[in-house]
Amino acid sequence: MSTLHTNTVETSSGGAVTLTKQSAAKAWVKFDNDATINASFSISSTADNGTGDFSITIANAMSSVHYASFFSDSPNGSNQNVHGFKNTHVPTTTVNRVENQNVSNAFRDIENGYFCVLGDLA
């Protein structure tokens, strides 16, 4: 058996390695209430579609629409009641739309949103 020790893995041309068939997050983002991206990996954009309604565009397409996506948030101001993530929109291989609602099913704003994608890249 061989052992490989390294600090950096790069492509043969010196760029970042693309994760394909590995169990790692393929994309993630932290964004604020007006969809401004604070930090991300493999996310090309976020959009504010209205109160508590956001679209997130993945930079590298997934292999199918059958990937796992997760959304969480930190509540905004007086909206610190129990809430839930709802996705009534069919995701594509590059876009996922998330809606944030309170226990009365009313859309509500967030302070920060956290979104992650797991699955295989195209």
Coordinates of C-alpha atoms in Angstrom, one line a residue:
M1 CA 0.0 0.0 0.0
S2 CA 1.2 3.5 -0.9
T3 CA 0.8 6.7 1.2
L4 CA 0.5 10.1 -0.4
H5 CA 1.4 13.2 1.6
T6 CA 0.6 16.6 0.1
N7 CA -0.4 20.1 1.0
T8 CA -2.0 21.1 -2.3
V9 CA -3.7 19.2 -5.1
E10 CA -3.9 21.0 -8.5
T11 CA -4.8 20.1 -12.1
S12 CA -1.9 19.4 -14.5
S13 CA -2.1 23.0 -15.6
G14 CA -1.9 24.3 -12.0
G15 CA -5.6 25.2 -11.4
A16 CA -8.1 24.1 -8.8
V17 CA -9.2 20.5 -8.9
T18 CA -12.9 19.9 -9.8
L19 CA -14.8 17.5 -7.5
T20 CA -16.9 15.1 -9.5
K21 CA -17.7 11.7 -8.0
Q22 CA -16.8 12.5 -4.4
S23 CA -19.0 13.0 -1.4
A24 CA -18.2 16.6 -0.9
A25 CA -20.3 19.8 -1.1
K26 CA -20.4 20.8 -4.8
A27 CA -21.7 24.3 -4.0
W28 CA -22.5 26.4 -1.0
V29 CA -23.3 30.0 -0.2
K30 CA -23.9 32.4 2.7
F31 CA -26.0 35.4 1.6
D32 CA -28.0 38.2 3.3
N33 CA -31.6 39.4 3.0
D34 CA -31.0 41.3 -0.2
A35 CA -29.3 38.3 -1.8
T36 CA -25.8 39.7 -1.5
I37 CA -23.3 36.9 -1.4
N38 CA -21.0 37.0 1.7
A39 CA -19.1 33.8 1.0
S40 CA -19.5 31.0 -1.5
F41 CA -18.1 28.1 -3.5
S42 CA -19.4 27.3 -7.0
I43 CA -22.3 29.7 -6.8
S44 CA -22.6 32.2 -9.7
S45 CA -25.4 34.3 -8.3
T46 CA -28.3 34.7 -5.9
A47 CA -31.5 36.7 -6.5
D48 CA -34.1 38.2 -4.2
N49 CA -37.5 37.4 -5.7
G50 CA -39.4 39.1 -2.9
T51 CA -40.0 38.6 0.8
G52 CA -38.4 35.4 1.9
D53 CA -38.0 34.1 -1.7
F54 CA -34.6 33.5 -3.3
S55 CA -33.1 31.9 -6.4
I56 CA -29.6 30.4 -6.2
T57 CA -27.7 29.7 -9.4
I58 CA -25.0 27.0 -9.2
A59 CA -21.9 27.7 -11.3
N60 CA -21.3 24.1 -12.4
A61 CA -24.3 22.1 -13.5
M62 CA -25.3 19.1 -11.5
S63 CA -25.7 15.8 -13.5
S64 CA -29.5 15.7 -12.9
V65 CA -32.2 17.5 -10.9
H66 CA -32.0 14.6 -8.3
Y67 CA -29.4 16.3 -6.1
A68 CA -29.7 17.1 -2.4
S69 CA -30.0 20.7 -1.4
F70 CA -30.2 22.2 2.1
F71 CA -31.2 25.7 3.3
S72 CA -31.0 27.2 6.7
D73 CA -31.3 30.8 7.9
S74 CA -30.8 33.1 10.8
P75 CA -34.0 35.0 11.6
N76 CA -34.4 38.7 11.0
G77 CA -35.5 41.0 13.8
S78 CA -39.0 40.2 15.1
N79 CA -39.3 37.2 12.9
Q80 CA -37.5 35.0 15.4
N81 CA -40.5 32.5 15.6
V82 CA -40.5 29.0 14.4
H83 CA -40.1 28.9 10.7
G84 CA -39.5 26.5 7.8
F85 CA -37.9 26.1 4.4
K86 CA -40.2 25.4 1.6
N87 CA -39.4 24.6 -2.0
T88 CA -42.5 24.6 -4.2
H89 CA -40.4 25.2 -7.4
V90 CA -38.9 22.4 -9.4
P91 CA -35.1 22.7 -9.3
T92 CA -33.0 22.6 -12.5
T93 CA -29.4 21.4 -12.8
T94 CA -28.3 25.0 -12.2
V95 CA -31.0 26.8 -10.3
N96 CA -32.7 26.2 -7.0
R97 CA -35.4 28.4 -5.5
V98 CA -36.0 28.6 -1.8
E99 CA -38.8 30.2 0.2
N100 CA -38.6 31.0 3.9
Q101 CA -41.9 30.9 5.8
N102 CA -43.1 31.2 9.4
V103 CA -45.5 28.8 11.2
S104 CA -48.5 30.7 9.6
N105 CA -47.0 30.0 6.1
A106 CA -46.3 33.7 5.6
F107 CA -43.1 34.5 3.7
R108 CA -40.6 36.1 6.0
D109 CA -37.2 37.8 5.5
I110 CA -34.0 36.5 6.8
E111 CA -30.8 38.0 8.2
N112 CA -28.5 35.4 6.6
G113 CA -29.3 32.4 4.4
Y114 CA -27.1 29.3 4.1
F115 CA -27.5 26.9 1.1
C116 CA -25.6 23.7 0.2
V117 CA -25.7 21.3 -2.7
L118 CA -24.6 17.6 -2.6
G119 CA -24.6 15.3 -5.6
D120 CA -22.8 14.6 -8.8
L121 CA -21.6 17.3 -11.2
A122 CA -22.5 17.0 -14.9

